Short mmCIF file of C-alpha atoms in Angstrom, two decimals:
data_model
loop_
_atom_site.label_atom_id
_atom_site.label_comp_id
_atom_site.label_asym_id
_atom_site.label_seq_id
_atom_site.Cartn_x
_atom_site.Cartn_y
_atom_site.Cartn_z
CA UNK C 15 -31.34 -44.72 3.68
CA UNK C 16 -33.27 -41.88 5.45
CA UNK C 17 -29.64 -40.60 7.12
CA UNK C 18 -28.25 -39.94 3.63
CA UNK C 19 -29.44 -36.65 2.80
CA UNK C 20 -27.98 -35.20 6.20
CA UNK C 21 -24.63 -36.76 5.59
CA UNK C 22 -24.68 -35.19 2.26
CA UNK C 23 -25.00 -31.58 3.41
CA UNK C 24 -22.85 -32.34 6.22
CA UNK C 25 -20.01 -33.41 3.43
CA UNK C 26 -20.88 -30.56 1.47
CA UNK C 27 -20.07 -32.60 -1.80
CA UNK C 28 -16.78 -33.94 -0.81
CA UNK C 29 -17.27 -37.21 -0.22
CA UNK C 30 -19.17 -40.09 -2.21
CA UNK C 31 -21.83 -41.89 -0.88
CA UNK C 32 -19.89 -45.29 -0.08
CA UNK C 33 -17.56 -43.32 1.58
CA UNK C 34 -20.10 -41.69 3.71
CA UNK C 35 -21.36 -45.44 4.22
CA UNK C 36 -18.46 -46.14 6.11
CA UNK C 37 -18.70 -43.34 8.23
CA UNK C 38 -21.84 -44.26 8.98
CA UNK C 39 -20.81 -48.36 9.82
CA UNK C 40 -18.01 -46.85 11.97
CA UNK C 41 -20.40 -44.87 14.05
CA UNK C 42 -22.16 -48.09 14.70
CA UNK C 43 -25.49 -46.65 12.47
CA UNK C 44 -25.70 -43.95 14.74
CA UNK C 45 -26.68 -41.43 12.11
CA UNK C 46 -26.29 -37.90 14.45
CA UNK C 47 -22.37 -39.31 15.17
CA UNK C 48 -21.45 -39.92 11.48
CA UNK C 49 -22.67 -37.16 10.23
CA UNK C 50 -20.63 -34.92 13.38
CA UNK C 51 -17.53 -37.15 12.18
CA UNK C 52 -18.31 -36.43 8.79
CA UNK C 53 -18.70 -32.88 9.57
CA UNK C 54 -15.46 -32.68 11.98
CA UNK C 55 -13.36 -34.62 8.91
CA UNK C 56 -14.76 -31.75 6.41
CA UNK C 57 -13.17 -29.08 8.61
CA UNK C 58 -10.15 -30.95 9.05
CA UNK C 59 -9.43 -31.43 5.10
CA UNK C 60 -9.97 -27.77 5.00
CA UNK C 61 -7.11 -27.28 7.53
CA UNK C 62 -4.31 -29.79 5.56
CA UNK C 63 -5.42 -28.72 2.14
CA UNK C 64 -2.06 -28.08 1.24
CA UNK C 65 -0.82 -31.61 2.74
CA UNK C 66 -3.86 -33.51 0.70
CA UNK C 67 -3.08 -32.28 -2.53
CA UNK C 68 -0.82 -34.13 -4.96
CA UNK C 69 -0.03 -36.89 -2.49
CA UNK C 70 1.72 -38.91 -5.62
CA UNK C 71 4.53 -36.39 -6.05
CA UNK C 72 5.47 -36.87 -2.43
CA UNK C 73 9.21 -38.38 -2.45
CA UNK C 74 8.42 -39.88 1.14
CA UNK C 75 5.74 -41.22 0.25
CA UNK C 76 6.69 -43.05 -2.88
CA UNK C 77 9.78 -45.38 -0.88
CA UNK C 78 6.82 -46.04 1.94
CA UNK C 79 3.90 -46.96 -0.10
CA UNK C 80 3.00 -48.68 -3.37
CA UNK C 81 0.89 -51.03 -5.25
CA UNK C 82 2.00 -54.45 -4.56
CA UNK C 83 0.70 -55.70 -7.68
CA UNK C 84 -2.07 -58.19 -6.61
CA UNK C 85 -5.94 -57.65 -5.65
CA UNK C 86 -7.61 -59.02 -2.26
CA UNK C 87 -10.64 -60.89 -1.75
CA UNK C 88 -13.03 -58.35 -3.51
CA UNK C 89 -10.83 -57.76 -6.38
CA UNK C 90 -9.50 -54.12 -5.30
CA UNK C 91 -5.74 -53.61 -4.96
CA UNK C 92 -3.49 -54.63 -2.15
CA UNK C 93 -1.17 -51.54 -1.13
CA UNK C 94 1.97 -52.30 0.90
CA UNK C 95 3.61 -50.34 3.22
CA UNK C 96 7.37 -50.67 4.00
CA UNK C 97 10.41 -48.60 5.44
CA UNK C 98 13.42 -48.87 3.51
CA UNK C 99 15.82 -51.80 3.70
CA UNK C 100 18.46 -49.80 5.65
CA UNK C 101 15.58 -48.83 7.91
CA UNK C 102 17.52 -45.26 8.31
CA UNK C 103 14.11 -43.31 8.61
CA UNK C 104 13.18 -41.36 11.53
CA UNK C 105 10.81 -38.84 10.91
CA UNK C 106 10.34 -35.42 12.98
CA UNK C 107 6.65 -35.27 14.40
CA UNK C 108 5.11 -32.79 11.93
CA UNK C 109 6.74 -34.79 8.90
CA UNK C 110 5.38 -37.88 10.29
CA UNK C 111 1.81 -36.22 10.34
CA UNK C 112 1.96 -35.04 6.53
CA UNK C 113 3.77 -38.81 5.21
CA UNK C 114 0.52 -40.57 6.86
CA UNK C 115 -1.88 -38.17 5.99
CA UNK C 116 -0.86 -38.63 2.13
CA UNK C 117 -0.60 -42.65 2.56
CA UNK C 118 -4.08 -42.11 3.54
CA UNK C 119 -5.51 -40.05 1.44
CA UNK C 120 -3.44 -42.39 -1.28
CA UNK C 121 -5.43 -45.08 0.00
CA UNK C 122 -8.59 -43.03 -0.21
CA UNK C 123 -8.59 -41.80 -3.36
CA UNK C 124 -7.50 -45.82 -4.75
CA UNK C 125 -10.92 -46.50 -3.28
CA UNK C 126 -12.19 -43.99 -5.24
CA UNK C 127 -10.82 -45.55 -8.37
CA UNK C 128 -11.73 -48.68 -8.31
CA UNK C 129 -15.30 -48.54 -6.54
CA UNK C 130 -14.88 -49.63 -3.64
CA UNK C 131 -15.73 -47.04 -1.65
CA UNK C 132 -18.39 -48.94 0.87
CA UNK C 133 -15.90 -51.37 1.35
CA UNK C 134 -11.92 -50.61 1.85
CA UNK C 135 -8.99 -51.54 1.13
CA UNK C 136 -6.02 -54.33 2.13
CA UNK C 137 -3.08 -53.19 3.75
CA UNK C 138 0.31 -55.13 3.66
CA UNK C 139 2.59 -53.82 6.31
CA UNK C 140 6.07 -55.49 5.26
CA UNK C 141 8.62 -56.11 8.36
CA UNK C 142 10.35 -58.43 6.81
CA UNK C 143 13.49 -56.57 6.53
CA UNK C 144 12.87 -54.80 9.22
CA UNK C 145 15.47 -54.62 12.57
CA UNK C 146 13.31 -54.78 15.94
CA UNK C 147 14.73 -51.96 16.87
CA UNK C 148 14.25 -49.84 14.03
CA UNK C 149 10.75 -51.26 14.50
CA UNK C 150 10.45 -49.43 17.47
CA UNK C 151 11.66 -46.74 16.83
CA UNK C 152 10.90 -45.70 13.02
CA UNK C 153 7.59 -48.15 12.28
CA UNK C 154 5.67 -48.09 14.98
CA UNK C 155 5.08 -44.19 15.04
CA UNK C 156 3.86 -44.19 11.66
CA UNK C 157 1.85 -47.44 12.30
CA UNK C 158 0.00 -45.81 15.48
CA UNK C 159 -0.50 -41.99 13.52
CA UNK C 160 -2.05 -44.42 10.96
CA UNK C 161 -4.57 -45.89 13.30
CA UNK C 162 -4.77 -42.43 14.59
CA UNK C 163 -6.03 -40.91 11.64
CA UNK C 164 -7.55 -43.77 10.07
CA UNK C 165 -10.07 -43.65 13.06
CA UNK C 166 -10.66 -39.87 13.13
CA UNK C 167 -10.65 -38.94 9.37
CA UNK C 168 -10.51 -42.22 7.10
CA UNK C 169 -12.94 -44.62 9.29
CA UNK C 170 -12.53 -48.30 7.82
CA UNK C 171 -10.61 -46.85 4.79
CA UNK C 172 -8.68 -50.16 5.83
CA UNK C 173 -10.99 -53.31 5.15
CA UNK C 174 -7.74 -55.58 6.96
CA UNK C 175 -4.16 -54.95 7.31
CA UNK C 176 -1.44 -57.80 7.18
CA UNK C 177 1.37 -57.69 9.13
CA UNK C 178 3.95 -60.04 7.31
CA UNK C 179 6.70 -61.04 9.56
CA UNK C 180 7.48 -63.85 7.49
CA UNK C 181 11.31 -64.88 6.70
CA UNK C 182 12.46 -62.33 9.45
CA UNK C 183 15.44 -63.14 11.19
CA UNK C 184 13.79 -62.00 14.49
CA UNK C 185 11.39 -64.59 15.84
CA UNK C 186 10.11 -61.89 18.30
CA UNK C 187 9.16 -59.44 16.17
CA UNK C 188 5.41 -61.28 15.69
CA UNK C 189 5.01 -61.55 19.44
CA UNK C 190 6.01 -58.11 19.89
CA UNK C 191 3.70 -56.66 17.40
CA UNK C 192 0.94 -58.76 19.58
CA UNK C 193 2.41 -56.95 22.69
CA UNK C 194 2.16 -53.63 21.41
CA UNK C 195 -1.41 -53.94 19.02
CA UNK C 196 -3.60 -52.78 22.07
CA UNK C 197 -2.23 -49.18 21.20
CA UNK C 198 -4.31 -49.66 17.79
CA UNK C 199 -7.95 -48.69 17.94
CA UNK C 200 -10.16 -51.47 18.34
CA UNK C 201 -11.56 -51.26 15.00
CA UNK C 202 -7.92 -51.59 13.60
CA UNK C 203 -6.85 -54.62 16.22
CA UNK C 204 -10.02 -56.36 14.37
CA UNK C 205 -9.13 -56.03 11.04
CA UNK C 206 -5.42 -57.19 11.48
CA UNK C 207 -3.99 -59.94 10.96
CA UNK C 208 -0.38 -61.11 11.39
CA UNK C 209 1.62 -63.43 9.10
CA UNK C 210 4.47 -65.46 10.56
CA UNK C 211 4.65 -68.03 7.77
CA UNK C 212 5.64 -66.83 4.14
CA UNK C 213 2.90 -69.22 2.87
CA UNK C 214 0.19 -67.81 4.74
CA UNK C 215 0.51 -64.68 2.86
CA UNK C 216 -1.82 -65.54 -0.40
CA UNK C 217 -4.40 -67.43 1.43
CA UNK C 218 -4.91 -64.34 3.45
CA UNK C 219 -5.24 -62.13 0.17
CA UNK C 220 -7.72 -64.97 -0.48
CA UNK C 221 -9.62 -64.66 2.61
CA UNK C 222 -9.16 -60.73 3.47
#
């Protein structure tokens, strides 16, 4: 791949080449813009050093996200991302920043580990026990600085997220996860997939 060599430098040894891959699929092939993304996501890890290191021992972290203990399509692991039962999680602006920029650099370095790189990871984004207003108001911030960054800094880090909604006592919560997905980034609306049905759940895993 004749683009390779430029990405390189650009990461200045910081990234792996499947990783760089996807930089270079999200820029549509368009080698001069993934290797400026590449180069703009270098600066930026220099900036939040101190947020990117030792994302494991973050106590925030560790009630949001975690392994859910079974492997997608491709064989990598399936993280899942949930708020607490009680839902009693609001966090202030800056915190919210650091939390997602450790669930994605969580994410990152699991692609890391088991060599998947090129091809990303499955998301499960539980709201089962989640009230629709506590959707609102604690969820969907973290959900859209997720996209956020996921499209700046960790471009199709996430090969699909599922939204499970099954078993939820509020029948709109689906439909009003459809009403609010246009605030995703396209390349996040694509790769989502909602699940209203409990039984749906593995055959997705399956298929995603």
């Amino acid at each position: 791949m004749d683009c390779l060599p430029a990405l390189r430098r650009a990461a200045a040894g910081g990234m792996h080449d499947g990783e760089l891959l996807r930089f270079l699929r999200a820029a549509k092939f368009d080698a001069a813009r993934a290797e400026a993304a590449v180069a703009k996501t270098v600066a930026w890890r220099a900036e939040n050093a101190d947020v990117l290191q030792g994302p494991e021992a973050d106590p925030v972290l560790s009630t949001l996200l975690g392994s859910l203990g079974s492997v997608d399509a491709c064989g990598a692991p399936v993280f899942c991302l949930q708020l607490p039962e009680d839902g009693g999680m609001t966090l202030e602006e800056s915190l919210l920043h650091d939390v997602v920029v450790r669930v994605c650099e969580t994410l990152r370095l699991a692609l890391r580990t088991h060599g998947v790189d090129a091809v990303g990871l499955t998301l499960l984004l539980d709201l089962r026990s989640v009230r629709l207003s506590i959707f609102f108001v604690s969820m969907l911030p973290v959900v859209r600085e997720l996209s956020r960054l996921c499209e700046q800094h960790y471009p199709e880090c996430l090969k699909s997220v599922l939204v499970d909604c099954s078993g939820t006592d509020h029948p709109l919560l689906p439909r009003s996860w459809t009403l609010f997905r246009p605030l995703l980034s396209e390349s996040l609306q694509a790769r989502t997939v909602v699940i209203a049905e409990s039984h749906q759940l593995m055959a997705a895993l399956h298929e995603y």
